[in-house]
XYZ file of C-alpha atoms in Angstrom:
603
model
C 33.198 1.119 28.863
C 33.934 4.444 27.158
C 36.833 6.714 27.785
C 36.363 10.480 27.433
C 40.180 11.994 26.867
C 40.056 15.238 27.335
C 42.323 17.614 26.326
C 41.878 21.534 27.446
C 40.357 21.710 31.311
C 38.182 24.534 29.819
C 36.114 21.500 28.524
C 35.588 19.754 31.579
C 31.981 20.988 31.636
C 31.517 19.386 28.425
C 32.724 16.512 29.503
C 30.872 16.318 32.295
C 27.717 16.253 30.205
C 28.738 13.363 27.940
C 29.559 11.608 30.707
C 26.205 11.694 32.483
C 24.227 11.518 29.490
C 26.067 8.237 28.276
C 26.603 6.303 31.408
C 29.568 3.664 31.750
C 32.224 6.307 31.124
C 35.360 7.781 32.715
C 37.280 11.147 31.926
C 40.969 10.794 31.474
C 43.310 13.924 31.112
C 46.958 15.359 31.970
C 45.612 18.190 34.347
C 44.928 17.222 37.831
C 41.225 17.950 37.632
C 38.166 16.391 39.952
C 36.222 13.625 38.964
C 38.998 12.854 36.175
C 41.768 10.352 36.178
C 45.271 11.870 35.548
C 47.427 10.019 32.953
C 50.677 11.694 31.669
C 50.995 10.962 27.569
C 47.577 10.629 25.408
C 49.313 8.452 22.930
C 51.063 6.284 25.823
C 47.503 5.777 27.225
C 46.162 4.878 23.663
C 49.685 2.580 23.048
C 48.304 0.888 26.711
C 44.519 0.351 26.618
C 42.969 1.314 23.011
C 41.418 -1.926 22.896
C 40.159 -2.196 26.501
C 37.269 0.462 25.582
C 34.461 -0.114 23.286
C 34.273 3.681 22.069
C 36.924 6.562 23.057
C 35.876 10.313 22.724
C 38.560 12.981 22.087
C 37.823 16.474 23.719
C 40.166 18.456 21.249
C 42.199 18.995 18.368
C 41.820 16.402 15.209
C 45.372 16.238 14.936
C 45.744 15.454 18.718
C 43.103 12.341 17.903
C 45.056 11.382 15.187
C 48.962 11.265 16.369
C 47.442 9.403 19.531
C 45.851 6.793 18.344
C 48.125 6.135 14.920
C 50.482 3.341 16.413
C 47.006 1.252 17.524
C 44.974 0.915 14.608
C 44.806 -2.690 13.272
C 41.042 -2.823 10.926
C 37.635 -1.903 11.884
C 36.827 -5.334 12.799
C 38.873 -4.936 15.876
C 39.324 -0.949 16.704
C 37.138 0.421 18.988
C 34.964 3.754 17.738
C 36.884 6.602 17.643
C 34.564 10.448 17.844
C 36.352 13.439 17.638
C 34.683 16.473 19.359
C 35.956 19.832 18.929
C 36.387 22.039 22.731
C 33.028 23.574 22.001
C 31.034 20.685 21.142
C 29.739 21.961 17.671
C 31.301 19.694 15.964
C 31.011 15.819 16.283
C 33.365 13.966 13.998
C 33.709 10.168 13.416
C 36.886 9.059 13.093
C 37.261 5.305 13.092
C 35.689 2.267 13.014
C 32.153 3.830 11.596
C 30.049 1.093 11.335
C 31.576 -2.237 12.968
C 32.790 -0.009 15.780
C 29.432 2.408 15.833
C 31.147 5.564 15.822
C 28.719 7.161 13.641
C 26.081 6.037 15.853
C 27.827 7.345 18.327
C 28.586 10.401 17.075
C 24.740 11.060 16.226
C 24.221 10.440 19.373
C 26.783 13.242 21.100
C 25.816 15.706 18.636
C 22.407 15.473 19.870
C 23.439 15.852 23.153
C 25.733 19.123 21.883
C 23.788 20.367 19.813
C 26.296 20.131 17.748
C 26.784 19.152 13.956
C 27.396 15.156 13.364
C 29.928 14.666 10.708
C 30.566 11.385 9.308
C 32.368 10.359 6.234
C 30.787 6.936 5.608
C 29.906 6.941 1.529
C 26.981 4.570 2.403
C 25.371 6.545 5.262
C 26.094 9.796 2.819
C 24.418 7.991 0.285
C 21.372 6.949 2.443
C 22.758 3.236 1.981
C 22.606 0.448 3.934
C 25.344 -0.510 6.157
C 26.069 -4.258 5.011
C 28.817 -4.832 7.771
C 26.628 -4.232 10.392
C 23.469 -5.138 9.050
C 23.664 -8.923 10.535
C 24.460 -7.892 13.883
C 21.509 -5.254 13.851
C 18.536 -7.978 12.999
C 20.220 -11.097 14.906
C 21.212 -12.491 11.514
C 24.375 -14.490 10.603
C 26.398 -13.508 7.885
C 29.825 -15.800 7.536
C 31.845 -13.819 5.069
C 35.271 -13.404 5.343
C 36.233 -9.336 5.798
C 37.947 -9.247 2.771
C 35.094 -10.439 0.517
C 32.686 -8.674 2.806
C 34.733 -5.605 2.057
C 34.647 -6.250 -1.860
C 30.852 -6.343 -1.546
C 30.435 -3.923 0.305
C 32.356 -1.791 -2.621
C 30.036 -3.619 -5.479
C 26.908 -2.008 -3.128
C 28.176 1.384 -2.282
C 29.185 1.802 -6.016
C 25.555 1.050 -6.574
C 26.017 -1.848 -9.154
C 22.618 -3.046 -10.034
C 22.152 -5.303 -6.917
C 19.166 -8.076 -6.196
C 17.635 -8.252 -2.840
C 16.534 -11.715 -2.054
C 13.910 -11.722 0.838
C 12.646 -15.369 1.371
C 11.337 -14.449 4.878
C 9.964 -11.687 6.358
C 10.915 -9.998 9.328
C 11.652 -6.548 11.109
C 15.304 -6.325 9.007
C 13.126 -7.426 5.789
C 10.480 -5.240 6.312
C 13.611 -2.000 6.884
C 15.096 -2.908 3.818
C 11.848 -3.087 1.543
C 10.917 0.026 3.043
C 14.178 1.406 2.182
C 14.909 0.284 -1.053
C 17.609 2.505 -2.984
C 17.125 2.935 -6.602
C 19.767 0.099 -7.409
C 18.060 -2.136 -6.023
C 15.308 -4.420 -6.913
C 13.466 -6.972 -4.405
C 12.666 -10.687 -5.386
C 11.172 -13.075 -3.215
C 12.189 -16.502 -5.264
C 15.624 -16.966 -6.648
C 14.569 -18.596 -9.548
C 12.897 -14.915 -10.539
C 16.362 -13.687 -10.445
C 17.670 -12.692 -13.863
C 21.176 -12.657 -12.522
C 22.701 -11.409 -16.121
C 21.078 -7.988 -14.992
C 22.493 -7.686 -11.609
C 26.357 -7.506 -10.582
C 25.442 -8.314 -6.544
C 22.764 -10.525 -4.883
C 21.771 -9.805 -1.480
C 20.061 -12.588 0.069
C 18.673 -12.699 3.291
C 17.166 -16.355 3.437
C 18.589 -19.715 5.286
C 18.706 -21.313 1.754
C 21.645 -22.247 0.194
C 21.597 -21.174 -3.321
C 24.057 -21.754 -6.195
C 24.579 -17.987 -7.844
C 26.394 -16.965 -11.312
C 27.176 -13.409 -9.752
C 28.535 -12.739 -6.133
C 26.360 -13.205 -3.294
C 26.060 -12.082 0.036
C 23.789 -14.474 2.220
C 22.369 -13.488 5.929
C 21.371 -16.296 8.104
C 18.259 -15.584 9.809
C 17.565 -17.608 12.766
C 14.465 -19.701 11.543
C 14.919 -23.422 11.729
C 14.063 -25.302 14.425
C 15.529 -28.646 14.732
C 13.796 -31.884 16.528
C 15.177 -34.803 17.842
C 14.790 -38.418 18.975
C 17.371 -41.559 19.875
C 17.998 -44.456 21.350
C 18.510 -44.461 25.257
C 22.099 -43.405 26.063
C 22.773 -42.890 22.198
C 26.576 -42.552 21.411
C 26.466 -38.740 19.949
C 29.618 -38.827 18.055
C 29.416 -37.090 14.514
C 25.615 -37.044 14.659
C 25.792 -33.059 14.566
C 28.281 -33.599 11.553
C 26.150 -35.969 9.752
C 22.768 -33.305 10.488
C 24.741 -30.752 9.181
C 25.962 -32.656 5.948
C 21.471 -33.521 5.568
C 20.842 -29.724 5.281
C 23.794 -29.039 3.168
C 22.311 -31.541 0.385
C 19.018 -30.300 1.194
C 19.943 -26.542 0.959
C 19.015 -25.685 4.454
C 21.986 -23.512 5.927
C 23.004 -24.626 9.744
C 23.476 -20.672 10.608
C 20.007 -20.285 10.322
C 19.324 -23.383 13.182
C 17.125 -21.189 16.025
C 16.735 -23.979 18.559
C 17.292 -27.786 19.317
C 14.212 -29.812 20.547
C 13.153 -32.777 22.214
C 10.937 -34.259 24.576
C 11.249 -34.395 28.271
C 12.034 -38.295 27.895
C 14.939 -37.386 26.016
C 15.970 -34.408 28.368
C 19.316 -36.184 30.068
C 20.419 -37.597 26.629
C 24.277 -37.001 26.009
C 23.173 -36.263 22.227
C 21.798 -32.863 23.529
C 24.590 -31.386 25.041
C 27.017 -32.715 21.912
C 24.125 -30.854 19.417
C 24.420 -27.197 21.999
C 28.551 -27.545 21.863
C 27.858 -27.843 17.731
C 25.741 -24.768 17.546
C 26.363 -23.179 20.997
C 23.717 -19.850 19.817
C 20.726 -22.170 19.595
C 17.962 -22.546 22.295
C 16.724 -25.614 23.603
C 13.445 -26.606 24.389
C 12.161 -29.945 26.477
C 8.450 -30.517 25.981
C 6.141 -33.273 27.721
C 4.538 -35.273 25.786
C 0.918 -33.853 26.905
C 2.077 -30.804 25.034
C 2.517 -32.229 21.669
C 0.036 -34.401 21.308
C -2.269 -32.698 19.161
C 0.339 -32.002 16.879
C -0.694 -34.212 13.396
C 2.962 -35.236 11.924
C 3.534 -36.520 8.624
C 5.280 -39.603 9.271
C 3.582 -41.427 12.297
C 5.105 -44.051 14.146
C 3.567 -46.766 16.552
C 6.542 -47.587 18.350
C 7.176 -43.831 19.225
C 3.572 -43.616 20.753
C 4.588 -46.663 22.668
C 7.615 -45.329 23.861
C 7.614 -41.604 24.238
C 3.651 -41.103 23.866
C 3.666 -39.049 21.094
C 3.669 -40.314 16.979
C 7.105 -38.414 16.325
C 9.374 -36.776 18.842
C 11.401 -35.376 15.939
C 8.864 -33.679 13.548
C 6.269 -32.790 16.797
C 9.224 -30.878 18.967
C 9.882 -29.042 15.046
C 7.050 -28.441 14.815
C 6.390 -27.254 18.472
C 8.802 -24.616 18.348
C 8.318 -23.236 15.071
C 4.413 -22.063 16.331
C 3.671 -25.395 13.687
C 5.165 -23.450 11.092
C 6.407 -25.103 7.760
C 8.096 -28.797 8.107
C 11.069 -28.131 5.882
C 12.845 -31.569 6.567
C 10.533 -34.346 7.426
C 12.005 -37.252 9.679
C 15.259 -38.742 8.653
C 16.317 -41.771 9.957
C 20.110 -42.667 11.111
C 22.447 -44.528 12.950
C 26.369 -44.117 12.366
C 27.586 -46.968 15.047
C 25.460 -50.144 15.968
C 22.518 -49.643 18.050
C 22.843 -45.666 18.290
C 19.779 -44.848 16.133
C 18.534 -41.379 16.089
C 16.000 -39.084 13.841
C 15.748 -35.596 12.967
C 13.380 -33.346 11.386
C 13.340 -29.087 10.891
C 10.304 -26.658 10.647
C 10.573 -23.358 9.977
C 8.973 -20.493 11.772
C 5.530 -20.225 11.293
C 5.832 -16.271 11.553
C 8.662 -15.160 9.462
C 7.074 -17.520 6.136
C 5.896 -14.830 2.931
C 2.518 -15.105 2.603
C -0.576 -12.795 3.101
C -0.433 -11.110 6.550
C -3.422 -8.907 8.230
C -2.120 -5.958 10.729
C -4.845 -4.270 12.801
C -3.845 -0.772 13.283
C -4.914 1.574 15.853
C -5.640 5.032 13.694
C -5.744 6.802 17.152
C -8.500 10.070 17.710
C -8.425 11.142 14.305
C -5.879 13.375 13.178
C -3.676 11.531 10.538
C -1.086 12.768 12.374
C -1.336 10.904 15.572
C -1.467 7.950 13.656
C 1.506 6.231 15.014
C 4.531 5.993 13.022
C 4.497 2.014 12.651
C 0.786 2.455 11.705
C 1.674 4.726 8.807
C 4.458 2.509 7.546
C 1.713 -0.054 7.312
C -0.863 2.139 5.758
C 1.750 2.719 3.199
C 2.394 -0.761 2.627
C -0.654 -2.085 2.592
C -2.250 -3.916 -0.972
C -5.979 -3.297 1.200
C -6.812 -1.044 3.378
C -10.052 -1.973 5.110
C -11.320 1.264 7.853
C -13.994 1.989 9.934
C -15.723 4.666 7.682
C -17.898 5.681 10.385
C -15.556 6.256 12.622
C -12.360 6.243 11.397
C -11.588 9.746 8.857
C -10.709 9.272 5.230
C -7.674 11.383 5.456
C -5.635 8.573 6.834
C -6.373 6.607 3.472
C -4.452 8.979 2.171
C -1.114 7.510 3.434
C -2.306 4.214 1.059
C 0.460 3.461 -1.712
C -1.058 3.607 -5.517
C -2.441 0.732 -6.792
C -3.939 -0.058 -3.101
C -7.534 -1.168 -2.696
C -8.972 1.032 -0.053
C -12.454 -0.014 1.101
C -14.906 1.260 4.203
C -16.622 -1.310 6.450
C -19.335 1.090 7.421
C -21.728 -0.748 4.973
C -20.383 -4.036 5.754
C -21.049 -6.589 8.234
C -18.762 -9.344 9.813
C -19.024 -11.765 7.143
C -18.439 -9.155 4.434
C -15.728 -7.836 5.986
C -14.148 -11.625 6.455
C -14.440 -12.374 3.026
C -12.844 -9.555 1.539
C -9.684 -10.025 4.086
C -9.297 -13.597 3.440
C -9.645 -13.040 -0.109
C -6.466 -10.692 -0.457
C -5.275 -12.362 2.456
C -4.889 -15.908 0.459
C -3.376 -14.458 -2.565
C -0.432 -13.705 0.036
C -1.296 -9.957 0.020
C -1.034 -8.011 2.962
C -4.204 -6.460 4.751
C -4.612 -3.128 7.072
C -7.877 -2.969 9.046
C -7.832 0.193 10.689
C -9.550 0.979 13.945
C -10.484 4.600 15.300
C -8.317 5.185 18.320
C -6.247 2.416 20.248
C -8.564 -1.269 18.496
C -8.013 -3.074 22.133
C -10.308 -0.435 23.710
C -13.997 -0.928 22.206
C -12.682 -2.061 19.106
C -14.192 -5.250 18.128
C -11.843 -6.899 16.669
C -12.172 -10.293 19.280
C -14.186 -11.545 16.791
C -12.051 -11.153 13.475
C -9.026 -12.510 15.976
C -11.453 -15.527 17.201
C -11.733 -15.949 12.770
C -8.367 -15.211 11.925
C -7.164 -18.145 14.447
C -10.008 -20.608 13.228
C -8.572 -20.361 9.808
C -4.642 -20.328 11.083
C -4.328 -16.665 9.211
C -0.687 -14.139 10.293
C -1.855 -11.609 12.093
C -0.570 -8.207 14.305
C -1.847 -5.898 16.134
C -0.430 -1.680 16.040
C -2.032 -0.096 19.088
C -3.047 3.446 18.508
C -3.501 6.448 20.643
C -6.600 6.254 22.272
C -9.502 9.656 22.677
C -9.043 9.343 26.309
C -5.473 10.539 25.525
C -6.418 13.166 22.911
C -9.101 14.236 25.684
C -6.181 14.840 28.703
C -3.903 16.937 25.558
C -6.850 18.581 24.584
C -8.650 19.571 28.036
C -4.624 20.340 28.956
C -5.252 18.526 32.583
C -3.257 15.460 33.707
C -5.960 13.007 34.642
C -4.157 11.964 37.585
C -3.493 14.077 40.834
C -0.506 13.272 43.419
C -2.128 11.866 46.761
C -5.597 12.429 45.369
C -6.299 10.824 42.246
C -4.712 7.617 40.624
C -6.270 6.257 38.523
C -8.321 6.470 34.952
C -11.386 4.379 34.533
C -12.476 4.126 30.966
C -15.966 2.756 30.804
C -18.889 3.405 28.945
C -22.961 3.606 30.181
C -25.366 0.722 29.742
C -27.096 1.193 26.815
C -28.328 -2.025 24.162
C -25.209 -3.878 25.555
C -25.945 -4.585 29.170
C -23.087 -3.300 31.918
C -22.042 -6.565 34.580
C -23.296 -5.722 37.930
C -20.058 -5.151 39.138
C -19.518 -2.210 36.722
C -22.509 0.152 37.249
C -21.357 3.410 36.899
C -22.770 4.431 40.184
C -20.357 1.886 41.858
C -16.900 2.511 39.455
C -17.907 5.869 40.412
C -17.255 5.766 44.169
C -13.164 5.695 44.225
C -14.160 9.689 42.392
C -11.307 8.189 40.035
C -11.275 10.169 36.281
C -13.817 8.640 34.270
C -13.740 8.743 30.421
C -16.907 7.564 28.760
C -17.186 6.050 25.576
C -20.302 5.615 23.557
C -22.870 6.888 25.598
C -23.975 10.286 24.284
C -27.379 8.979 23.570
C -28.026 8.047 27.129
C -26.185 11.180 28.828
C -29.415 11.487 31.063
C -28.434 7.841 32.732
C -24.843 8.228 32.798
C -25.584 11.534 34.629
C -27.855 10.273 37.254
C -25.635 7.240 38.139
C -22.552 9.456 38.578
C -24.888 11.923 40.551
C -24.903 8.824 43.156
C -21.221 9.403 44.125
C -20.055 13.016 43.032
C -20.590 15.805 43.901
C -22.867 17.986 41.597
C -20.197 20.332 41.027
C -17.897 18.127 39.876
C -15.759 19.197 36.640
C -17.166 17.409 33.085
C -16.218 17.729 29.560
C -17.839 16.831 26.568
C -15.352 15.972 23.555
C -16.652 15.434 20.272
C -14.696 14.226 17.913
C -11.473 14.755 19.322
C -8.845 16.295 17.126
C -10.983 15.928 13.839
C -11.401 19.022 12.097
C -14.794 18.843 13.154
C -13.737 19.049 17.464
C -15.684 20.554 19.970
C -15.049 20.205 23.531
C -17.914 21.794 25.918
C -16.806 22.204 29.492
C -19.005 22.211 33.040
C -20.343 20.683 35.589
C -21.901 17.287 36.303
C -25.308 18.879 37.205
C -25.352 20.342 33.739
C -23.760 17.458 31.652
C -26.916 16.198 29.615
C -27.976 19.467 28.767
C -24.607 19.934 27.593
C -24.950 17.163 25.122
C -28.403 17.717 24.419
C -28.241 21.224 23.997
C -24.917 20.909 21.378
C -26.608 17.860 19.392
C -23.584 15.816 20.393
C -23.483 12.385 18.877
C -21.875 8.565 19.622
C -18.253 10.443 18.484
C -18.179 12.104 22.210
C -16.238 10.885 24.859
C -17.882 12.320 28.744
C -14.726 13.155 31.123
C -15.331 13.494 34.179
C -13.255 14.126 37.604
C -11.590 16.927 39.334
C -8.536 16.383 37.163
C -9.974 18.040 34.643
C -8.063 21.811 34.459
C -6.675 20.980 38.508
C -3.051 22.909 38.806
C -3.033 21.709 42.360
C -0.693 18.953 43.849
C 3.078 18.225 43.201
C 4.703 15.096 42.144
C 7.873 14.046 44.209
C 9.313 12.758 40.614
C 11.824 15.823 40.013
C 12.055 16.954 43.683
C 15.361 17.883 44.525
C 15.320 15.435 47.607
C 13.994 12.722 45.617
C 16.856 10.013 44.954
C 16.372 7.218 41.954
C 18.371 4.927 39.856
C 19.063 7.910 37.415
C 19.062 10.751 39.793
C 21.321 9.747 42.438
């Protein structure tokens, strides 16, 4: 809930504003004003509910801010955010609790909406340096640090000390901070590469526990995955103790436990619900025993098969949940009171383990500016860059780091192309194939996936914008028209691959949908005289070659005329054939922004 106190009535439209655009929030003044709730002293209201908001927005005066909410400030672990906004709205000031609190989120935010000036006094977001208090809560990470020593590391980082970042898994917050490295800061990915005499901070982010010689600051990440197995009715008391004591002499930190698992046998067990009250922010997962049993565990047991039908309960259900990641903890045996034997075992997610890592990125149409803005930040990450040369322009290379092996796969086939992936691929390097346009639309790439899961290899997928999409922008038509035309059928003509029956173009083209054509330039004189079976002759057509390359031309006209369109322009395999009365239609209103049209954020 967010309060909005305003201060002058002359603001209320202002007011008004933040409240719609920010949902969840109520205006509170002095003046007797509709749509507001009346209170009679600003500070009295602070003194009474400061802490019953989770951000509070002053319309007014700094000083007003201040004076009112003086008396309630405790720390920023507690206060609520605090934005000052001057009666205009051109300026946007953070006032308290910056981070923890996310008033300089917040403030961003209203300025935006203003179009107003954000101020914020933060030295690390001055700096362009990463918030450390809030960083854990951000990425789903665990960081248990009291505030005091988080505050004096904070200090060591903002004072940019020469600091060591520690990454031994990868993940969205890894992959922020190596992208965002400040200049006091190096990146390791094994401790024991450290040389801590040249660093005053370590920043780990890793569900190790490490020994350091200079101060540390560890994030959990949720990656271990924790199996299980007992004896029927097994007494649970201390067992979660006794696990945790295991990973401490192991060095596997409990804050980074992810999920509890068992198998369906074991699902009523009292030892479950003991392990959830230990480490209540864990899932759990019950699996039958037809699930795991393909799962090859190190340390097979006869009388497990005989009970529970698999060879392990504890190292399959690890293993099970972590995608068969890496088995960190094989089985350990124990049993703390007479007959109340139980075994463990903890894998670690197979997807968040450093190694080499392929991403297959959609380049979309061609300019390297469409390119989306994930697909860049791979591009410019990337140790090889494998792209359709034929297809696909050289320009977007261009985003490639130095040092980066950039290679086409025009002269290439399958097996080539394999080779040289898995090659940087099992040196733990990280591999880009780029695709023209969005890869799940005539992109091939079914059977690099069908290789990359035969030989167990990390891989993405980016999706790109697709011609079709370049082709609407382009032609300036929405390819769908209210009450007429609904849907987009992206196809191509029948040319050395066959078409199923069921997809002729003569029958996709009876619903007189929008059709975008891929790859079938060099049979334009088919494609025309199927789609001559169900539109009419007059029916709009474009031809787009090579949409939003340098190189783009875009021929418009009618079906009748459309091979001699092609033919006549020496269009090639790059053209994409549109075709449907969306093209250039200004006819036909959607009910979306109609004044009578009610929805959940139009009411």
């Amino acid at each position: 809930m967010k309060a909005i106190i305003l201060i002058s009535e002359t603001s209320l439209p202002l007011a008004q504003t933040l409240q719609r655009e920010l949902k969840d929030a109520e205006i509170y003044t002095k003046n007797e004003l509709e749509g507001c709730t009346t209170i009679a002293s600003y500070s009295r209201f602070m003194s009474d509910h400061f802490t019953d908001f989770e951000s509070i927005l002053f319309i007014g005066a700094m000083g007003i801010c201040v004076r009112s909410i003086a008396g309630c400030i405790k720390n920023k672990y507690k206060d609520p955010a605090v934005v000052c906004i001057d009666s205009t709205g051109r300026f946007v000031i953070s006032v308290l609790s910056g981070h923890v609190g996310g008033a300089n989120e917040l403030t961003r935010h209203i300025a935006a909406i203003t179009g107003g000036e954000a101020i914020i006094t933060t030295q690390s977001d001055n700096a362009h340096l990463w918030a450390l208090d809030t960083l854990a809560r951000e990425y789903g990470w665990k960081a248990a640090v009291p505030h005091a020593e988080m505050n004096r590391l904070i200090t060591l980082f903002v004072n940019q000390k020469p600091t060591a970042l520690l990454l031994d898994v990868k993940d969205k917050g890894t992959a922020y901070l190596e992208r965002t490295l400040p200049p006091h800061v190096k990146a390791f990915y094994h401790f024991e590469e450290i040389p801590q005499a040249e660093f005053e901070l370590i920043i780990a982010i890793t569900p190790y526990i490490y020994k350091a010689e200079v101060p540390m600051l560890c994030f959990r990440p949720a990656v271990f995955h924790l199996g299980v197995g007992c004896r029927k009715q097994c007494n649970p008391s201390g067992i979660a103790e006794y696990i945790e004591k295991v990973m401490h002499e192991q060095g596997l930190c409990p804050l980074s436990l992810a999920s509890v698992n068992t198998i369906e046998l074991k699902k009523d067990e009292p030892l479950l619900e003991a392990l959830h009250q230990q480490w209540p922010d864990t899932v759990q997962h019950i699996y039958p025993a037809e699930a795991l049993k393909d799962i090859e565990v190190p340390n097979p047991s006869d009388k497990a098969f005989e009970v529970a039908g698999v060879y392990g309960v504890a190292e399959s259900t690890a293993l099970k949940s972590s995608g068969e990641g890496l088995l960190v903890l094989e089985k350990q045996k124990g049993v703390l009171t007479e007959g109340n034997h139980f075994t463990f075992a903890i894998a670690m997610s197979a997807g968040v383990m450093r190694g080499g890592h392929i991403e297959i990125v959609g380049a979309g149409p061609g300019d390297p500016e469409l390119v989306s803005v994930r697909g860049k930040r791979m591009l410019e990450t990337a140790d090889l860059i494998l792209y359709a040369g034929s297809l696909v322009p050289r320009e977007l290379t261009f985003y490639a780091k130095e040092g980066a092996t950039v290679r086409s796969s025009a002269s290439m086939d399958l097996e080539e192309q394999f080779a040289l992936m898995k090659e940087f691929y099992d040196k733990g390097l990280f591999v880009v194939r780029l695709h023209t346009g969005d890869p799940c639309i005539y992109g091939a790439i079914q059977e690099q996936m069908a290789f990359f899961d035969r030989y167990k290899m990390s891989y993405h997928i980016t999706p790109g914008i697709s011609s079709f999409q370049a082709a609407a922008a382009a032609l300036r038509s929405q390819f769908t028209i209210p009450e007429k035309v609904q849907s987009i059928i992206l196809t191509r003509g029948e040319g050395r691959t066959p078409m199923p029956e069921k997809e002729q173009l003569h029958k996709l083209a009876q619903s007189q949908s929008t059709m975008c054509i891929y790859l079938s330039a060099g049979i334009v004189e088919e494609v025309q005289a199927e789609l001559l079976q169900a539109y009419p002759p007059e029916t709009p057509v474009a031809a787009c070659y090579k949409l939003t390359w340098k190189e783009e031309k875009i021929y418009r006209g009618e079906l009748k005329d459309l091979a001699k369109i092609v033919r006549d322009n020496n269009l090639t395999l790059t053209t994409l054939l549109v075709v449907g009365e969306a093209i250039d239609n200004r006819k036909g209103l959607s009910r979306l922004y109609a004044h009578e049209f009610k929805h959940l954020f139009r009411k």
